[in-house]
Amino acid sequence: MLEGELIGALGLLSSESGFFKDEHLEIVQEVANQLVIAIQQARLNEQIRRHSCDLEERVKQRTAQLEAANKELEAFAYSVSHDLRSPLRAIDGFSRIIVEDYADRLDEEGNRLLNVVRDNAQKMDKLITDLLSLSRVSRNEMNLTNIDMSGMAGSVYRELASPEVKDRFNIDIGPMPEGYADPVLMKQVWSNLISNAMKYTLPRDEPFISMGGYREDGKNVYYVKDTGVGFDPKYEHKLFGLFQRLHTEKEFEGTGVGLAILQRIVHRHGGSVWAKGAVNEGATFYFSLPVREVSDNDGK
Ligand code: ADP
């Protein structure tokens, strides 16, 4: 019997009456008990297998629904940003024409207000550019290849540094492990980190930026360290969120998108990002990348 249900019967037959003694019956009872346990076990296993199949199927369905919703949202954000651009450029272009051709017919306040309109249109254009590059990070295919990370960091720095930065800043670019990543996206990572380091260090005396890398716990780690204004470590978790800024627009211009792009790129590569800093004591931004697994066919 299994939970009140009869699932089978064991019988003993003999031509001699009284052949089976109590001990024989006890043995048969014990065998029957063991059989019940085995059948119960097999039924439970079957139930568990069915439940886990169900669960797997449901997880698959939910993941597909989520992926579709995400893609739709990305496409929506992309086209909205794209479509916002032309009216915005018209506002900027026409207000520029007024500033250039009609300035003498406006008083000082009129000119000031027009410039405010242009400034804001340009800020919004920058924001749209940043949002478009954020959505491009996940839209485009990745082409993974070996990258000389130290060389890339150096060339990005030379491209971005203004003459003032080149003049005043001390720069140190140390050795770094070779990266295995998408070169276009990696260039964007370096560009976001280096332009931030320059921006948030510019007001300081003796500005210094150092970059380097090392291998740790089976990952390649890269960093950009500066002697800039730093940040309150209490809010470190906010740094990489979209539109999150720890400094005001008055102190430093920005959109709060750069580090969100950086995080998305690094996550897409299977790595992670983090930062250390203190107010007025500089900041260090780190990102890691998985080490390339070399297969037996490599180099043959
Ligand atoms: P943005 O610089 O356009 O505001 P980011 O996403 O690049 O946007 O950075 C988010 C915030 O992180 C910045 O507003 C700033 O408060 C902080 N931050 C980024 N880089 C640095 C740095 N090198 N030193 C100090 N704070 C930084």
Short mmCIF file of C-alpha atoms and ligand atoms in Angstrom, two decimals:
data_model
loop_
_atom_site.label_atom_id
_atom_site.label_comp_id
_atom_site.label_asym_id
_atom_site.label_seq_id
_atom_site.Cartn_x
_atom_site.Cartn_y
_atom_site.Cartn_z
CA MET A 1 0.00 0.00 0.00
CA LEU A 2 1.24 3.49 -0.89
CA GLU A 3 -0.64 6.30 0.88
CA GLY A 4 -3.80 4.21 1.02
CA GLU A 5 -3.52 3.13 -2.63
CA LEU A 6 -3.05 -0.54 -3.52
CA ILE A 7 -0.18 -0.64 -5.98
CA GLY A 8 0.49 -4.35 -6.16
CA ALA A 9 0.31 -7.71 -4.35
CA LEU A 10 2.90 -10.32 -3.48
CA GLY A 11 1.64 -13.87 -2.94
CA LEU A 12 3.25 -17.18 -1.85
CA LEU A 13 2.01 -20.49 -3.10
CA SER A 14 2.80 -23.98 -1.92
CA SER A 15 1.17 -27.38 -2.53
CA GLU A 16 1.88 -28.31 1.09
CA SER A 17 -0.42 -26.73 3.60
CA GLY A 18 1.32 -24.97 6.50
CA PHE A 19 4.58 -24.88 4.51
CA PHE A 20 5.15 -21.16 5.14
CA LYS A 21 6.11 -20.18 8.63
CA ASP A 22 5.79 -16.75 10.28
CA GLU A 23 9.42 -15.94 9.46
CA HIS A 24 8.73 -16.55 5.74
CA LEU A 25 5.79 -14.17 5.89
CA GLU A 26 7.96 -11.59 7.65
CA ILE A 27 10.54 -11.80 4.85
CA VAL A 28 7.85 -11.38 2.19
CA GLN A 29 6.43 -8.39 4.10
CA GLU A 30 9.91 -6.83 4.23
CA VAL A 31 10.40 -7.38 0.46
CA ALA A 32 6.99 -5.82 -0.18
CA ASN A 33 7.92 -2.78 1.97
CA GLN A 34 11.19 -2.32 0.07
CA LEU A 35 9.31 -2.55 -3.24
CA VAL A 36 6.84 0.12 -2.09
CA ILE A 37 9.73 2.43 -1.19
CA ALA A 38 11.39 1.83 -4.58
CA ILE A 39 8.14 2.53 -6.47
CA GLN A 40 7.54 5.66 -4.40
CA GLN A 41 11.07 6.86 -5.17
CA ALA A 42 10.63 6.23 -8.91
CA ARG A 43 7.33 8.16 -8.93
CA LEU A 44 8.89 11.10 -7.08
CA ASN A 45 11.82 11.18 -9.51
CA GLU A 46 9.43 11.24 -12.43
CA GLN A 47 7.47 14.11 -10.82
CA ILE A 48 10.65 16.13 -10.21
CA ARG A 49 11.79 15.54 -13.79
CA ARG A 50 8.43 16.73 -15.13
CA HIS A 51 8.44 19.83 -12.88
CA SER A 52 11.95 20.83 -13.89
CA CYS A 53 11.04 20.40 -17.61
CA ASP A 54 8.01 22.65 -17.01
CA LEU A 55 10.15 25.18 -15.19
CA GLU A 56 12.81 25.19 -17.91
CA GLU A 57 10.14 25.73 -20.55
CA ARG A 58 8.64 28.61 -18.56
CA VAL A 59 12.06 30.25 -18.03
CA LYS A 60 12.73 29.94 -21.78
CA GLN A 61 9.40 31.57 -22.62
CA ARG A 62 9.88 34.40 -20.12
CA THR A 63 13.44 35.04 -21.34
CA ALA A 64 12.24 35.23 -24.94
CA GLN A 65 9.45 37.63 -23.94
CA LEU A 66 11.93 39.79 -22.02
CA GLU A 67 14.41 39.83 -24.87
CA ALA A 68 11.69 40.85 -27.32
CA ALA A 69 10.47 43.63 -24.99
CA ASN A 70 14.04 44.84 -24.53
CA LYS A 71 14.69 44.92 -28.26
CA GLU A 72 11.47 46.82 -28.84
CA LEU A 73 12.43 49.35 -26.19
CA GLU A 74 15.90 49.77 -27.66
CA ALA A 75 14.45 50.29 -31.13
CA PHE A 76 11.98 52.81 -29.72
CA ALA A 77 14.71 54.74 -27.89
CA TYR A 78 16.85 54.69 -31.00
CA SER A 79 14.20 56.03 -33.35
CA VAL A 80 12.95 58.65 -30.86
CA SER A 81 16.49 59.93 -30.37
CA HIS A 82 17.08 59.88 -34.08
CA ASP A 83 13.85 61.72 -34.92
CA LEU A 84 14.43 64.34 -32.23
CA ARG A 85 17.63 65.30 -33.88
CA SER A 86 16.33 67.07 -37.02
CA PRO A 87 13.91 69.50 -35.30
CA LEU A 88 16.64 70.22 -32.77
CA ARG A 89 19.19 70.97 -35.47
CA ALA A 90 16.62 73.26 -37.12
CA ILE A 91 16.23 75.19 -33.82
CA ASP A 92 19.99 75.50 -33.52
CA GLY A 93 20.50 76.41 -37.19
CA PHE A 94 17.76 79.05 -37.34
CA SER A 95 18.77 80.66 -34.07
CA ARG A 96 22.34 80.81 -35.38
CA ILE A 97 21.09 82.64 -38.49
CA ILE A 98 19.26 85.15 -36.27
CA VAL A 99 22.41 85.66 -34.15
CA GLU A 100 24.54 86.15 -37.27
CA ASP A 101 22.21 88.21 -39.50
CA TYR A 102 19.85 90.02 -37.16
CA ALA A 103 22.03 90.71 -34.13
CA ASP A 104 22.05 94.48 -34.75
CA ARG A 105 18.24 94.61 -34.69
CA LEU A 106 18.03 92.90 -31.29
CA ASP A 107 18.92 94.49 -27.98
CA GLU A 108 21.46 92.93 -25.60
CA GLU A 109 18.84 90.90 -23.71
CA GLY A 110 17.42 89.56 -27.00
CA ASN A 111 20.89 88.40 -28.04
CA ARG A 112 21.54 86.82 -24.65
CA LEU A 113 18.28 84.88 -24.76
CA LEU A 114 19.01 83.63 -28.26
CA ASN A 115 22.37 82.35 -27.11
CA VAL A 116 20.67 80.55 -24.21
CA VAL A 117 18.42 78.82 -26.78
CA ARG A 118 21.48 77.78 -28.83
CA ASP A 119 23.38 76.53 -25.76
CA ASN A 120 20.45 74.37 -24.73
CA ALA A 121 19.89 73.02 -28.23
CA GLN A 122 23.56 72.02 -28.35
CA LYS A 123 23.37 70.37 -24.93
CA MET A 124 20.37 68.38 -26.04
CA ASP A 125 22.18 67.40 -29.23
CA LYS A 126 25.08 66.09 -27.13
CA LEU A 127 22.63 64.13 -24.99
CA ILE A 128 21.04 62.60 -28.09
CA THR A 129 24.48 61.69 -29.49
CA ASP A 130 25.30 59.96 -26.17
CA LEU A 131 21.97 58.12 -26.06
CA LEU A 132 22.41 56.93 -29.64
CA SER A 133 25.87 55.59 -28.86
CA LEU A 134 24.48 53.88 -25.74
CA SER A 135 21.90 52.07 -27.84
CA ARG A 136 24.48 51.26 -30.54
CA VAL A 137 26.53 49.38 -27.91
CA SER A 138 24.00 46.56 -27.81
CA ARG A 139 22.74 46.78 -31.41
CA ASN A 140 25.95 46.13 -33.32
CA GLU A 141 27.67 42.75 -33.68
CA MET A 142 30.95 42.40 -31.78
CA ASN A 143 34.17 41.51 -33.61
CA LEU A 144 36.54 40.14 -31.00
CA THR A 145 40.25 40.45 -31.67
CA ASN A 146 43.56 40.81 -29.80
CA ILE A 147 44.19 44.40 -28.79
CA ASP A 148 47.35 46.16 -27.65
CA MET A 149 45.51 47.96 -24.81
CA SER A 150 48.45 50.14 -23.80
CA GLY A 151 48.90 51.34 -27.39
CA MET A 152 45.16 51.99 -27.73
CA ALA A 153 45.02 53.98 -24.46
CA GLY A 154 47.97 56.10 -25.66
CA SER A 155 46.45 56.88 -29.04
CA VAL A 156 43.05 57.72 -27.53
CA TYR A 157 44.77 60.08 -25.09
CA ARG A 158 46.70 61.84 -27.88
CA GLU A 159 43.49 62.22 -29.91
CA LEU A 160 41.47 63.67 -27.04
CA ALA A 161 43.96 65.85 -25.16
CA SER A 162 43.70 69.58 -25.80
CA PRO A 163 46.95 71.57 -26.09
CA GLU A 164 46.33 72.81 -22.51
CA VAL A 165 46.08 69.25 -21.19
CA LYS A 166 49.17 68.14 -23.12
CA ASP A 167 51.00 71.11 -21.64
CA ARG A 168 49.95 70.84 -18.01
CA PHE A 169 49.21 67.16 -17.37
CA ASN A 170 51.66 64.48 -16.39
CA ILE A 171 50.70 61.24 -18.09
CA ASP A 172 51.96 57.76 -17.40
CA ILE A 173 50.86 54.82 -19.52
CA GLY A 174 52.20 51.58 -18.08
CA PRO A 175 52.29 48.07 -19.52
CA MET A 176 48.95 46.27 -19.82
CA PRO A 177 47.94 42.71 -20.63
CA GLU A 178 46.76 42.25 -24.20
CA GLY A 179 42.96 42.48 -24.44
CA TYR A 180 40.61 40.25 -26.41
CA ALA A 181 37.66 42.49 -27.30
CA ASP A 182 35.83 44.50 -29.94
CA PRO A 183 38.27 47.30 -30.92
CA VAL A 184 35.58 49.90 -31.73
CA LEU A 185 33.86 49.38 -28.39
CA MET A 186 37.17 49.23 -26.51
CA LYS A 187 38.18 52.56 -28.03
CA GLN A 188 34.96 53.99 -26.65
CA VAL A 189 35.77 52.59 -23.18
CA TRP A 190 39.18 54.27 -23.13
CA SER A 191 37.75 57.44 -24.59
CA ASN A 192 35.05 57.74 -21.90
CA LEU A 193 37.50 57.03 -19.07
CA ILE A 194 40.27 59.29 -20.33
CA SER A 195 37.98 62.21 -21.17
CA ASN A 196 36.45 61.98 -17.69
CA ALA A 197 39.89 61.83 -16.07
CA MET A 198 40.92 64.97 -17.97
CA LYS A 199 37.64 66.80 -17.27
CA TYR A 200 37.57 66.09 -13.52
CA THR A 201 41.31 66.79 -13.06
CA LEU A 202 41.62 69.98 -15.12
CA PRO A 203 40.96 72.37 -12.21
CA ARG A 204 43.61 70.76 -9.97
CA ASP A 205 47.23 71.79 -9.50
CA GLU A 206 49.74 69.20 -10.69
CA PRO A 207 47.26 67.11 -12.67
CA PHE A 208 48.42 63.54 -13.14
CA ILE A 209 46.78 60.64 -14.97
CA SER A 210 48.18 57.13 -14.93
CA MET A 211 46.90 54.10 -16.79
CA GLY A 212 47.89 50.50 -16.46
CA GLY A 213 46.76 46.93 -16.22
CA TYR A 214 47.43 43.59 -14.56
CA ARG A 215 46.17 40.02 -14.45
CA GLU A 216 44.18 39.05 -11.34
CA ASP A 217 42.01 36.01 -10.51
CA GLY A 218 42.03 34.83 -14.12
CA LYS A 219 40.90 38.24 -15.46
CA ASN A 220 42.68 41.13 -17.12
CA VAL A 221 42.15 44.33 -15.15
CA TYR A 222 42.75 47.83 -16.59
CA TYR A 223 42.56 51.17 -14.80
CA VAL A 224 42.68 54.94 -15.27
CA LYS A 225 43.76 56.82 -12.16
CA ASP A 226 43.67 60.60 -11.75
CA THR A 227 44.50 63.24 -9.15
CA GLY A 228 41.26 65.12 -9.81
CA VAL A 229 38.36 66.30 -7.68
CA GLY A 230 37.38 62.70 -6.86
CA PHE A 231 33.94 61.68 -5.60
CA ASP A 232 32.17 60.69 -2.40
CA PRO A 233 32.68 56.88 -2.11
CA LYS A 234 29.23 56.66 -0.48
CA TYR A 235 27.76 57.09 -3.95
CA GLU A 236 30.08 54.77 -5.83
CA HIS A 237 27.12 52.51 -6.72
CA LYS A 238 25.46 55.40 -8.56
CA LEU A 239 28.39 56.25 -10.84
CA PHE A 240 27.54 53.76 -13.58
CA GLY A 241 23.77 54.44 -13.68
CA LEU A 242 22.27 56.19 -16.67
CA PHE A 243 21.95 60.00 -16.12
CA GLN A 244 23.53 59.70 -12.67
CA ARG A 245 25.94 62.52 -11.91
CA LEU A 246 27.85 63.21 -8.72
CA HIS A 247 28.85 66.70 -9.84
CA THR A 248 26.59 69.55 -10.88
CA GLU A 249 26.31 70.95 -14.38
CA LYS A 250 27.73 74.21 -12.99
CA GLU A 251 30.91 72.50 -11.74
CA PHE A 252 31.42 70.21 -14.77
CA GLU A 253 29.41 69.91 -17.96
CA GLY A 254 28.14 66.42 -18.73
CA THR A 255 25.20 64.19 -19.53
CA GLY A 256 25.69 61.27 -17.12
CA VAL A 257 25.74 58.76 -19.97
CA GLY A 258 29.48 58.03 -20.44
CA LEU A 259 29.96 55.59 -17.56
CA ALA A 260 26.66 53.81 -18.35
CA ILE A 261 28.02 53.20 -21.87
CA LEU A 262 31.30 51.97 -20.40
CA GLN A 263 29.49 49.54 -18.10
CA ARG A 264 27.30 48.20 -20.88
CA ILE A 265 30.31 47.58 -23.15
CA VAL A 266 32.30 45.84 -20.43
CA HIS A 267 29.34 43.68 -19.35
CA ARG A 268 28.78 42.70 -22.99
CA HIS A 269 32.34 41.39 -22.99
CA GLY A 270 31.72 39.42 -19.78
CA GLY A 271 33.76 41.77 -17.57
CA SER A 272 32.95 44.13 -14.71
CA VAL A 273 33.51 47.78 -13.74
CA TRP A 274 34.19 49.49 -10.42
CA ALA A 275 35.72 52.68 -9.05
CA LYS A 276 37.57 53.98 -6.02
CA GLY A 277 37.81 57.58 -4.99
CA ALA A 278 37.49 60.22 -2.29
CA VAL A 279 36.50 63.87 -2.41
CA ASN A 280 39.51 65.96 -3.52
CA GLU A 281 41.73 62.89 -3.57
CA GLY A 282 41.30 61.71 -7.13
CA ALA A 283 39.56 58.71 -8.62
CA THR A 284 40.50 55.37 -10.12
CA PHE A 285 38.20 53.62 -12.57
CA TYR A 286 38.73 49.92 -13.23
CA PHE A 287 37.33 47.48 -15.74
CA SER A 288 38.06 43.81 -16.24
CA LEU A 289 37.90 41.56 -19.30
CA PRO A 290 37.93 37.79 -19.41
CA VAL A 291 41.26 36.32 -20.48
CA ARG A 292 41.05 34.77 -23.93
CA GLU A 293 40.86 30.99 -23.76
CA VAL A 294 43.47 29.64 -26.16
CA SER A 295 42.19 26.56 -27.98
CA ASP A 296 44.45 23.74 -29.24
CA ASN A 297 44.02 24.97 -32.82
CA ASP A 298 45.31 28.47 -32.06
CA GLY A 299 48.53 29.30 -33.87
CA LYS A 300 48.57 26.05 -35.85
P1 ADP B 1 29.34 62.89 -17.18
O1 ADP B 1 30.81 63.02 -16.98
O2 ADP B 1 28.89 63.29 -18.56
O3 ADP B 1 28.53 63.53 -16.10
P2 ADP B 1 29.65 60.02 -16.78
O4 ADP B 1 28.63 58.96 -16.94
O5 ADP B 1 30.89 59.94 -17.60
O6 ADP B 1 28.88 61.36 -17.09
O7 ADP B 1 30.06 60.10 -15.26
C1 ADP B 1 29.04 60.05 -14.25
C2 ADP B 1 29.48 60.81 -13.02
O8 ADP B 1 30.59 60.14 -12.42
C3 ADP B 1 30.01 62.21 -13.32
O9 ADP B 1 28.95 63.14 -13.38
C4 ADP B 1 30.93 62.45 -12.13
O10 ADP B 1 30.20 62.91 -11.02
C5 ADP B 1 31.49 61.06 -11.82
N1 ADP B 1 32.83 60.86 -12.41
C6 ADP B 1 33.14 60.26 -13.57
N2 ADP B 1 34.46 60.23 -13.79
C7 ADP B 1 35.02 60.84 -12.74
C8 ADP B 1 36.39 61.14 -12.35
N3 ADP B 1 37.42 60.79 -13.10
N4 ADP B 1 36.57 61.78 -11.16
C9 ADP B 1 35.51 62.12 -10.38
N5 ADP B 1 34.22 61.87 -10.68
C10 ADP B 1 33.98 61.23 -11.83
#
